[in-house]
Tab-separated table of C-alpha atoms and ligand atoms in Angstrom:
chain	number	residue	atom	x	y	z
A	823	MET	CA	-6.716	25.761	-36.966
A	824	THR	CA	-4.802	22.476	-36.830
A	825	LYS	CA	-5.270	20.122	-33.928
A	826	THR	CA	-2.509	17.775	-32.763
A	827	THR	CA	-3.819	14.325	-31.938
A	828	VAL	CA	-2.251	11.892	-29.472
A	829	ARG	CA	-3.026	8.171	-29.794
A	830	VAL	CA	-3.925	6.957	-26.313
A	831	GLY	CA	-3.948	3.469	-24.784
A	832	GLN	CA	-5.247	2.689	-21.294
A	833	VAL	CA	-5.526	-0.150	-18.833
A	834	GLY	CA	-8.496	-0.046	-16.447
A	835	ALA	CA	-12.133	0.725	-17.233
A	836	GLY	CA	-13.307	0.897	-13.622
A	837	PHE	CA	-14.226	4.051	-11.716
A	838	ILE	CA	-11.191	6.152	-12.550
A	839	GLY	CA	-10.672	4.559	-15.970
A	840	GLN	CA	-14.086	5.949	-16.918
A	841	MET	CA	-13.142	9.333	-15.502
A	842	HIS	CA	-9.978	9.449	-17.604
A	843	SER	CA	-11.910	8.338	-20.694
A	844	LEU	CA	-14.276	11.263	-20.164
A	845	ALA	CA	-11.510	13.718	-19.270
A	846	PHE	CA	-9.184	12.841	-22.170
A	847	ASN	CA	-12.125	13.306	-24.558
A	848	ASN	CA	-13.038	16.644	-22.940
A	849	ALA	CA	-9.446	17.916	-23.019
A	850	GLY	CA	-9.719	18.184	-26.791
A	851	PHE	CA	-12.276	20.976	-26.343
A	852	SER	CA	-9.897	23.247	-24.427
A	853	GLN	CA	-9.263	26.702	-25.917
A	854	ARG	CA	-5.543	26.375	-25.133
A	855	GLN	CA	-3.188	26.659	-28.099
A	856	PRO	CA	-1.730	24.672	-29.678
A	857	SER	CA	-4.930	22.671	-29.741
A	858	ILE	CA	-4.511	19.043	-28.772
A	859	ALA	CA	-6.876	16.079	-28.614
A	860	ALA	CA	-6.847	12.434	-27.579
A	861	ASN	CA	-7.624	9.628	-29.973
A	862	LEU	CA	-8.798	6.804	-27.699
A	863	VAL	CA	-7.197	3.887	-29.543
A	864	ALA	CA	-7.021	0.901	-27.186
A	865	LEU	CA	-8.446	-0.003	-23.785
A	866	ALA	CA	-7.761	-3.100	-21.687
A	867	ASP	CA	-9.821	-4.408	-18.802
A	868	ARG	CA	-10.215	-8.008	-17.768
A	869	SER	CA	-13.946	-7.380	-17.281
A	870	VAL	CA	-15.702	-7.703	-20.643
A	871	GLU	CA	-18.673	-5.757	-19.346
A	872	ALA	CA	-16.520	-2.853	-18.087
A	873	ARG	CA	-14.430	-2.520	-21.241
A	874	GLU	CA	-17.379	-2.801	-23.625
A	875	ALA	CA	-19.440	-0.266	-21.674
A	876	ALA	CA	-16.495	2.162	-21.650
A	877	ALA	CA	-15.851	1.661	-25.354
A	878	SER	CA	-19.422	2.381	-26.333
A	879	ARG	CA	-19.806	5.347	-23.972
A	880	TYR	CA	-16.445	7.077	-24.497
A	881	GLY	CA	-15.448	5.959	-28.000
A	882	TRP	CA	-12.483	3.635	-27.477
A	883	SER	CA	-11.714	2.116	-30.913
A	884	ALA	CA	-10.606	-1.320	-29.683
A	885	THR	CA	-10.752	-3.211	-26.404
A	886	TYR	CA	-8.759	-6.124	-25.006
A	887	GLY	CA	-8.793	-8.365	-21.953
A	888	ASP	CA	-5.003	-8.376	-21.712
A	889	TRP	CA	-3.074	-5.109	-21.278
A	890	THR	CA	-0.106	-6.449	-23.273
A	891	ASP	CA	-2.327	-6.150	-26.382
A	892	VAL	CA	-2.716	-2.417	-25.745
A	893	LEU	CA	1.064	-2.014	-25.757
A	894	LYS	CA	1.253	-3.639	-29.204
A	895	GLN	CA	-0.623	-0.659	-30.701
A	896	ASP	CA	0.937	2.492	-32.125
A	897	LEU	CA	0.552	4.842	-29.131
A	898	GLY	CA	1.666	8.322	-28.120
A	899	LEU	CA	0.491	8.011	-24.495
A	900	PHE	CA	-0.298	5.203	-22.046
A	901	ILE	CA	-2.653	5.693	-19.091
A	902	ASN	CA	-2.537	3.269	-16.186
A	903	ALA	CA	-5.931	3.350	-14.435
A	904	GLY	CA	-5.657	-0.124	-12.958
A	905	PRO	CA	-5.556	-1.128	-9.278
A	906	ASN	CA	-2.356	-0.367	-7.364
A	907	ASP	CA	-0.831	-3.813	-7.942
A	908	LEU	CA	-1.235	-3.329	-11.716
A	909	HIS	CA	0.723	-0.070	-11.901
A	910	PHE	CA	4.188	-1.636	-12.190
A	911	ASP	CA	4.363	-4.017	-15.173
A	912	PRO	CA	2.169	-2.205	-17.745
A	913	THR	CA	3.717	1.196	-16.967
A	914	ILE	CA	7.287	-0.065	-17.302
A	915	GLY	CA	6.300	-1.991	-20.451
A	916	ALA	CA	4.889	1.172	-22.028
A	917	ALA	CA	7.865	3.325	-21.069
A	918	GLN	CA	10.317	0.756	-22.408
A	919	ALA	CA	8.398	0.848	-25.696
A	920	GLY	CA	9.083	4.617	-25.768
A	921	ILE	CA	5.534	5.661	-24.809
A	922	PRO	CA	4.999	8.564	-22.335
A	923	VAL	CA	3.180	7.287	-19.245
A	924	PHE	CA	0.512	8.636	-16.912
A	925	CYS	CA	-0.133	6.466	-13.846
A	926	GLU	CA	-2.755	6.596	-11.141
A	927	LYS	CA	-1.906	7.263	-7.505
A	928	PRO	CA	-0.569	5.841	-5.299
A	929	LEU	CA	2.285	5.126	-7.714
A	930	ALA	CA	2.701	1.666	-6.169
A	931	SER	CA	1.640	-0.363	-3.171
A	932	SER	CA	4.941	0.302	-1.367
A	933	ALA	CA	7.774	2.812	-1.469
A	934	GLY	CA	10.213	0.122	-2.608
A	935	VAL	CA	8.110	-0.764	-5.649
A	936	ALA	CA	7.411	2.925	-6.373
A	937	HIS	CA	11.157	3.647	-6.332
A	938	GLU	CA	11.860	0.784	-8.717
A	939	LEU	CA	9.069	1.967	-11.026
A	940	TRP	CA	10.295	5.572	-11.020
A	941	LYS	CA	13.896	4.558	-11.751
A	942	ALA	CA	12.986	2.107	-14.520
A	943	VAL	CA	10.724	4.623	-16.250
A	944	ALA	CA	13.132	7.554	-15.826
A	945	ALA	CA	15.889	5.447	-17.431
A	946	THR	CA	13.838	5.255	-20.648
A	947	GLY	CA	13.671	9.054	-21.001
A	948	VAL	CA	9.888	9.194	-21.597
A	949	GLU	CA	7.634	11.766	-19.893
A	950	HIS	CA	6.051	10.353	-16.718
A	951	ARG	CA	3.356	11.825	-14.474
A	952	CYS	CA	1.390	10.534	-11.466
A	953	ALA	CA	-2.310	11.420	-11.070
A	954	PHE	CA	-2.387	13.733	-8.066
A	955	MET	CA	-5.335	15.632	-9.544
A	956	HIS	CA	-5.658	18.294	-6.810
A	957	ARG	CA	-2.796	20.107	-8.557
A	958	PHE	CA	-5.231	20.881	-11.395
A	959	ILE	CA	-7.879	22.618	-9.286
A	960	PRO	CA	-7.731	26.359	-10.070
A	961	ALA	CA	-8.162	27.376	-6.396
A	962	VAL	CA	-5.265	25.083	-5.418
A	963	GLN	CA	-3.040	26.644	-8.068
A	964	TYR	CA	-4.086	30.102	-6.812
A	965	ALA	CA	-3.200	29.041	-3.256
A	966	ARG	CA	0.219	28.030	-4.533
A	967	GLU	CA	0.697	31.439	-6.169
A	968	LEU	CA	-0.279	33.231	-2.942
A	969	ILE	CA	2.234	31.188	-0.962
A	970	ALA	CA	5.049	31.505	-3.513
A	971	SER	CA	4.585	35.286	-3.755
A	972	GLY	CA	4.981	35.665	0.010
A	973	GLU	CA	1.406	37.015	0.472
A	974	LEU	CA	0.870	34.698	3.437
A	975	GLY	CA	4.311	35.368	4.929
A	976	GLU	CA	6.255	32.437	6.327
A	977	ILE	CA	4.171	29.276	6.408
A	978	ARG	CA	3.820	27.875	9.910
A	979	HIS	CA	1.090	25.212	9.636
A	980	PHE	CA	-0.511	22.840	7.101
A	981	ARG	CA	-3.496	20.713	8.152
A	982	SER	CA	-5.782	18.515	6.107
A	983	ARG	CA	-8.693	16.066	6.368
A	984	PHE	CA	-10.076	13.600	3.797
A	985	LEU	CA	-13.212	11.646	4.764
A	986	MET	CA	-15.165	9.101	2.724
A	987	ASP	CA	-17.361	6.041	3.049
A	988	MET	CA	-15.858	3.242	0.957
A	989	VAL	CA	-17.593	0.194	2.445
A	990	GLY	CA	-20.411	-1.259	0.302
A	991	PRO	CA	-24.040	-1.225	1.484
A	992	ASP	CA	-23.860	-4.838	2.743
A	993	GLY	CA	-20.382	-4.418	4.166
A	994	GLU	CA	-18.681	-5.687	1.024
A	995	ILE	CA	-15.164	-4.431	0.357
A	996	THR	CA	-12.858	-4.229	-2.673
A	997	TRP	CA	-9.165	-4.735	-3.500
A	998	ARG	CA	-8.420	-1.363	-1.830
A	999	PHE	CA	-8.889	-2.971	1.613
A	1000	ASP	CA	-6.480	-5.822	0.805
A	1001	ARG	CA	-2.982	-5.041	2.029
A	1002	GLY	CA	-1.478	-7.522	-0.408
A	1003	ARG	CA	-3.019	-5.765	-3.433
A	1004	SER	CA	-3.313	-2.161	-2.332
A	1005	GLY	CA	-0.562	-1.573	0.222
A	1006	ALA	CA	-1.705	1.002	2.754
A	1007	GLY	CA	-5.437	1.757	3.113
A	1008	ALA	CA	-6.687	5.260	3.945
A	1009	ILE	CA	-3.087	6.528	4.157
A	1010	GLY	CA	-2.206	5.565	0.576
A	1011	ASP	CA	-5.635	5.880	-0.998
A	1012	LEU	CA	-6.783	9.194	0.501
A	1013	GLY	CA	-3.900	10.586	2.546
A	1014	SER	CA	-1.511	10.425	-0.428
A	1015	HIS	CA	-3.508	13.186	-2.170
A	1016	HIS	CA	-3.062	15.575	0.742
A	1017	ILE	CA	0.537	14.572	1.383
A	1018	ASP	CA	1.248	15.523	-2.233
A	1019	LEU	CA	-0.664	18.793	-1.687
A	1020	ALA	CA	1.453	19.717	1.346
A	1021	ARG	CA	4.575	19.103	-0.767
A	1022	PHE	CA	3.138	20.997	-3.775
A	1023	LEU	CA	2.014	24.009	-1.749
A	1024	VAL	CA	4.508	24.280	1.107
A	1025	GLY	CA	7.365	21.791	0.933
A	1026	GLU	CA	8.720	18.310	1.575
A	1027	VAL	CA	7.611	16.214	4.549
A	1028	THR	CA	10.660	15.506	6.693
A	1029	GLU	CA	9.358	13.597	9.765
A	1030	VAL	CA	6.098	11.975	10.901
A	1031	SER	CA	4.308	10.275	13.766
A	1032	ALA	CA	0.879	8.650	13.514
A	1033	LEU	CA	-2.070	6.614	14.768
A	1034	THR	CA	-3.899	4.156	12.522
A	1035	GLN	CA	-7.055	2.123	13.120
A	1036	THR	CA	-8.833	-0.733	11.305
A	1037	TRP	CA	-12.401	-1.803	12.070
A	1038	THR	CA	-13.428	-3.416	8.801
A	1039	VAL	CA	-13.624	-7.167	8.347
A	1040	ASP	CA	-14.441	-8.814	5.036
A	1041	PRO	CA	-17.909	-10.414	5.342
A	1042	SER	CA	-16.884	-12.955	2.692
A	1043	ASN	CA	-13.589	-13.747	4.495
A	1044	ARG	CA	-11.669	-13.486	1.225
A	1045	ILE	CA	-9.550	-10.534	2.399
A	1046	THR	CA	-7.784	-11.594	5.553
A	1047	ASP	CA	-5.217	-8.767	5.903
A	1048	VAL	CA	-7.339	-5.592	5.885
A	1049	ASN	CA	-5.259	-2.392	5.769
A	1050	ASP	CA	-5.890	0.852	7.711
A	1051	ASP	CA	-9.412	2.339	7.671
A	1052	SER	CA	-8.226	5.642	9.091
A	1053	PHE	CA	-5.135	7.488	10.180
A	1054	ILE	CA	-4.060	10.687	11.868
A	1055	ALA	CA	-0.483	11.808	11.314
A	1056	ILE	CA	1.486	14.773	12.519
A	1057	GLY	CA	4.643	15.832	10.775
A	1058	ARG	CA	7.090	18.556	9.912
A	1059	LEU	CA	7.788	20.141	6.542
A	1060	ALA	CA	11.191	21.184	5.225
A	1061	ASN	CA	10.706	24.868	6.178
A	1062	GLY	CA	9.874	23.902	9.795
A	1063	ALA	CA	6.083	24.195	9.381
A	1064	THR	CA	4.028	21.694	11.360
A	1065	ALA	CA	1.654	19.486	9.389
A	1066	SER	CA	-1.299	17.268	10.200
A	1067	PHE	CA	-3.060	14.786	7.952
A	1068	GLU	CA	-6.239	12.868	8.760
A	1069	ALA	CA	-8.203	10.493	6.521
A	1070	SER	CA	-10.915	7.894	6.923
A	1071	ARG	CA	-12.719	5.635	4.480
A	1072	VAL	CA	-15.319	4.590	7.082
A	1073	ALA	CA	-16.846	8.007	7.833
A	1074	ALA	CA	-20.322	6.811	6.895
A	1075	ALA	CA	-21.945	10.210	6.383
A	1076	HIS	CA	-19.175	11.610	4.190
A	1077	ALA	CA	-19.555	11.023	0.455
A	1078	LEU	CA	-16.296	12.901	-0.016
A	1079	SER	CA	-15.081	15.661	2.289
A	1080	GLY	CA	-11.597	16.962	1.643
A	1081	GLU	CA	-10.116	20.120	3.047
A	1082	PHE	CA	-6.876	21.845	3.916
A	1083	GLU	CA	-5.868	24.932	5.882
A	1084	ILE	CA	-2.567	26.763	5.713
A	1085	ASP	CA	-1.437	29.415	8.173
A	1086	GLY	CA	1.327	31.909	7.504
A	1087	THR	CA	2.697	34.872	9.459
A	1088	LYS	CA	0.720	37.326	7.264
A	1089	GLY	CA	-2.378	35.338	6.343
A	1090	SER	CA	-4.234	32.038	6.331
A	1091	ILE	CA	-6.134	30.172	3.630
A	1092	SER	CA	-8.578	27.290	3.666
A	1093	TRP	CA	-10.172	25.180	0.926
A	1094	LYS	CA	-12.804	22.418	0.721
A	1095	MET	CA	-13.427	19.930	-2.095
A	1096	GLU	CA	-17.173	20.457	-1.704
A	1097	ARG	CA	-16.697	24.141	-2.632
A	1098	LEU	CA	-13.710	23.714	-4.903
A	1099	ASN	CA	-13.886	27.093	-6.650
A	1100	GLU	CA	-13.540	28.982	-3.372
A	1101	LEU	CA	-10.502	29.937	-1.339
A	1102	VAL	CA	-11.169	31.411	2.102
A	1103	ILE	CA	-8.545	34.001	2.993
A	1104	ARG	CA	-7.904	35.438	6.445
A	1105	ARG	CA	-5.654	38.365	7.276
A	1106	PRO	CA	-4.514	39.468	10.757
A	1107	GLY	CA	-7.237	41.546	12.403
A	1108	GLY	CA	-9.840	40.586	9.807
A	1109	GLY	CA	-12.374	37.821	9.509
A	1110	PRO	CA	-12.586	35.281	6.711
A	1111	SER	CA	-13.314	36.452	3.182
A	1112	THR	CA	-14.226	34.079	0.370
A	1113	GLN	CA	-12.471	34.467	-2.956
A	1114	MET	CA	-14.038	32.736	-5.983
A	1115	VAL	CA	-11.086	31.578	-8.105
A	1116	THR	CA	-12.894	32.097	-11.395
A	1117	ARG	CA	-11.907	35.674	-12.201
A	1118	SER	CA	-10.127	36.898	-15.294
A	1119	GLY	CA	-6.442	36.103	-14.894
A	1120	ASP	CA	-6.965	33.339	-12.319
A	1121	PRO	CA	-5.251	29.972	-12.941
A	1122	LEU	CA	-6.881	27.999	-15.788
A	1123	GLU	CA	-9.339	30.843	-16.511
A	1124	GLY	CA	-10.333	30.727	-20.195
A	1125	PHE	CA	-9.466	27.027	-20.451
A	1126	TRP	CA	-12.976	26.111	-21.648
A	1127	LEU	CA	-14.606	29.329	-22.854
A	1128	PRO	CA	-13.271	32.854	-23.248
A	1129	GLY	CA	-13.585	34.723	-19.924
A	1130	GLY	CA	-14.703	38.351	-19.984
A	1131	VAL	CA	-17.972	40.162	-20.636
A	1132	GLN	CA	-20.026	36.999	-20.198
A	1133	GLY	CA	-18.350	36.351	-16.872
A	1134	SER	CA	-16.215	33.440	-15.698
A	1135	HIS	CA	-17.867	30.310	-14.496
A	1136	PRO	CA	-17.180	27.750	-11.767
A	1137	VAL	CA	-15.599	24.380	-12.589
A	1138	GLY	CA	-16.057	20.928	-11.019
A	1139	TRP	CA	-14.075	17.739	-10.421
A	1140	ASN	CA	-14.759	16.571	-13.960
A	1141	GLU	CA	-13.223	19.689	-15.532
A	1142	CYS	CA	-10.193	19.483	-13.220
A	1143	PHE	CA	-9.502	15.975	-14.552
A	1144	ALA	CA	-9.626	17.413	-18.066
A	1145	HIS	CA	-7.129	20.140	-17.041
A	1146	GLN	CA	-4.861	17.277	-15.939
A	1147	ALA	CA	-5.501	15.323	-19.161
A	1148	HIS	CA	-4.671	18.354	-21.308
A	1149	ASP	CA	-1.395	18.808	-19.419
A	1150	MET	CA	-0.450	15.157	-20.059
A	1151	LEU	CA	-1.450	15.318	-23.739
A	1152	ALA	CA	0.747	18.388	-24.215
A	1153	LEU	CA	3.685	16.613	-22.536
A	1154	ALA	CA	3.142	13.556	-24.742
A	1155	ALA	CA	2.926	15.677	-27.900
A	1156	GLY	CA	5.975	17.772	-26.977
A	1157	THR	CA	3.950	21.027	-26.928
A	1158	SER	CA	3.949	21.595	-23.157
A	1159	THR	CA	4.987	25.051	-22.015
A	1160	GLY	CA	5.325	23.946	-18.377
A	1161	SER	CA	3.643	21.241	-16.342
A	1162	VAL	CA	2.702	21.344	-12.657
A	1163	ALA	CA	1.825	17.635	-12.579
A	1164	ALA	CA	3.514	15.260	-10.144
A	1165	THR	CA	6.308	13.212	-11.698
A	1166	PHE	CA	7.073	9.615	-10.760
A	1167	GLU	CA	9.731	11.011	-8.421
A	1168	ASP	CA	6.914	12.841	-6.589
A	1169	GLY	CA	4.902	9.600	-6.673
A	1170	TYR	CA	7.820	7.732	-5.100
A	1171	ARG	CA	8.371	10.419	-2.438
A	1172	VAL	CA	4.703	10.365	-1.437
A	1173	ALA	CA	4.883	6.546	-1.214
A	1174	GLU	CA	7.936	6.853	1.078
A	1175	ILE	CA	6.003	9.250	3.349
A	1176	VAL	CA	2.998	6.866	3.360
A	1177	ASP	CA	5.221	3.940	4.379
A	1178	THR	CA	6.935	6.017	7.076
A	1179	ILE	CA	3.527	7.021	8.504
A	1180	GLU	CA	2.572	3.328	8.732
A	1181	GLU	CA	5.880	2.441	10.343
A	1182	ALA	CA	5.666	5.351	12.803
A	1183	ALA	CA	2.160	4.243	13.857
A	1184	HIS	CA	3.389	0.693	14.307
A	1185	GLU	CA	6.448	1.731	16.317
A	1186	ARG	CA	4.644	4.556	18.180
A	1187	LYS	CA	7.501	6.904	17.363
A	1188	MET	CA	8.323	10.088	15.481
A	1189	LEU	CA	10.366	8.955	12.465
A	1190	PRO	CA	12.399	10.853	9.865
A	1191	VAL	CA	11.354	10.287	6.243
A	1192	VAL	CA	14.395	8.889	4.464
A	1193	PHE	CA	14.223	9.341	0.693
A	1194	LYS	CA	16.275	7.273	-1.734
A	1195	SER	CA	17.876	9.124	-4.642
B	669	NAD	N1	-6.914	10.353	-8.821
B	669	NAD	C1	-8.019	10.067	-8.118
B	669	NAD	O1	-8.676	10.952	-7.611
B	669	NAD	C2	-8.428	8.620	-7.978
B	669	NAD	C3	-9.752	8.276	-7.660
B	669	NAD	C4	-10.107	6.912	-7.618
B	669	NAD	C5	-9.142	5.931	-7.853
B	669	NAD	N2	-7.854	6.304	-8.107
B	669	NAD	C6	-6.818	5.276	-8.370
B	669	NAD	O2	-7.113	4.661	-9.619
B	669	NAD	C7	-6.735	3.284	-9.602
B	669	NAD	C8	-7.951	2.432	-9.962
B	669	NAD	O3	-8.980	2.663	-9.018
B	669	NAD	P1	-10.523	2.456	-9.391
B	669	NAD	O4	-11.285	3.109	-8.316
B	669	NAD	O5	-10.776	2.841	-10.791
B	669	NAD	O6	-10.641	0.859	-9.253
B	669	NAD	P2	-11.767	-0.069	-9.853
B	669	NAD	O7	-11.733	-1.309	-9.057
B	669	NAD	O8	-13.052	0.674	-10.002
B	669	NAD	O9	-11.274	-0.375	-11.355
B	669	NAD	C9	-10.132	-1.152	-11.635
B	669	NAD	C10	-10.359	-1.831	-12.988
B	669	NAD	O10	-9.164	-2.536	-13.323
B	669	NAD	C11	-9.563	-3.793	-13.900
B	669	NAD	N3	-8.463	-4.759	-13.712
B	669	NAD	C12	-8.022	-5.303	-12.552
B	669	NAD	N4	-6.977	-6.136	-12.791
B	669	NAD	C13	-6.781	-6.119	-14.126
B	669	NAD	C14	-5.843	-6.780	-14.990
B	669	NAD	N5	-4.886	-7.600	-14.511
B	669	NAD	N6	-5.923	-6.520	-16.322
B	669	NAD	C15	-6.867	-5.689	-16.817
B	669	NAD	N7	-7.772	-5.040	-16.049
B	669	NAD	C16	-7.718	-5.249	-14.726
B	669	NAD	C17	-10.828	-4.197	-13.151
B	669	NAD	O11	-11.607	-5.120	-13.897
B	669	NAD	C18	-11.516	-2.832	-12.966
B	669	NAD	O12	-12.423	-2.547	-14.026
B	669	NAD	C19	-6.186	3.019	-8.197
B	669	NAD	O13	-4.784	3.105	-8.227
B	669	NAD	C20	-6.776	4.150	-7.362
B	669	NAD	O14	-5.991	4.485	-6.232
B	669	NAD	C21	-7.501	7.617	-8.196
C-alpha cells in the first residue's frame, strides 16, 4: 500500500499549534484510502521554548523564529496557527508561493481584513480552508444529514451557547482580550464557531441584534482596550428560522461548555461538546432519545479502525481535529473526494456576521448582515 506524503509548514506552536501538530501526525493513521500522511517539515514560533518543545514532541524537522523562513521550504501545505493578527501576511505569502493554506479561526480580526485575505488567496487558485473544527465532529455531520434529508421538517429555530473561563488564575489575560490584536472577544473567539455551525447546518445569517458586556481589566495595564467578555445575539437565518447565540469567556465554572439545539416542524435535535458522540433527538409526542453517532454507516465511522463485529467506538476532540487534518491533507494532495471544511469565503462571511453583531450591540438595533462578493 503506497502512502502519499504532504510536506507541511506551520506558524504557531502555542495551544492550537500543538493540537495541529498532534492531529496532522495522527491523520496519517486513518484507514481512508488513498492513504495520506503529513511530513512535518518546518515550524515557526517566535518563542524558542515553544518551538523546540513542539519539535521534540511532535517531530518537526526544523524550527525557525521567523515565519518567512518556513515559506522558503519546499511545502505542499501551510498551516497558520498563529494569533489572529498573524493570519494575514503568512497565509497570503504561502498562497502566493502556490502552497495550499489552512488558517485558524477567526479568519482575521475584522471582516474587512478577512475579505481582503479571502480575495487575495482565492486569486492564487490554491486550496484554502478555515479551521471551524465542529464540522468534523461525527454527530454534527449526522445532524446535517438529518436536516438535509428533511427528517426534522422545516427548521424553525437554532440556538447555541459556548461558555469558557479564559482569564488566568491571577487575573492575567492574553492577546485574545486585546481588541487591537484579536478584534472581537467572545463573539469572534467562541461565537464564530457556532455562527459557522448555524450556517453549516441550517443556512446563512441574514440579520442580528445583540448585547455585549466586558468586565475584565488587565491587571498589568498593558491591554487598555479589552474586547467583549460575553455576548448574546438574536438573529434570523435565510430560511426564516430564528437563531440565538450566546458565549462567555468569563464563566468561571465552565472549562468548556458548548451546545446547540435545532427545532424543526417534525423533530428537534440537541448536542453538547461534553458528550460529543451523542445526538439527542425529539419527535412530536415523544420524549428525548439519545443516539450515539458511532454506529456502522455513521459519518466518519471506520476512519480509525474497521467498524463491525468488534463494535464502533466513541471519538473525542483530538480525533475530530485529525478528521479535519486528513481532509486538508487530501485537498493539498489533490486526492479529496469532497470536503465539508469551511473555505476562506465562509471565514469571511462569519467575520462579517461577527462585526455586525458588535455593531448591532453598539447601536442597540437589529441590523442586516451585508456580505461583500
Ligand atoms: N479551532 C479551535 O478550536 C481553536 C482553539 C484555540 C485557538 N484557536 C485559534 O488559533 C489561533 C492561535 O490561538 P492559540 O490559542 O494557539 O494562541 P497561543 O497564544 O497559545 O499561541 C500563539 C503562538 O503564536 C506565537 N507567535 C505570536 N506571534 C508570532 C510571530 N509574529 N511569529 C511567530 N510566532 C508568533 C506565540 O509565541 C505562540 O506560541 C487563534 O487564531 C485562535 O483563535 C482555534
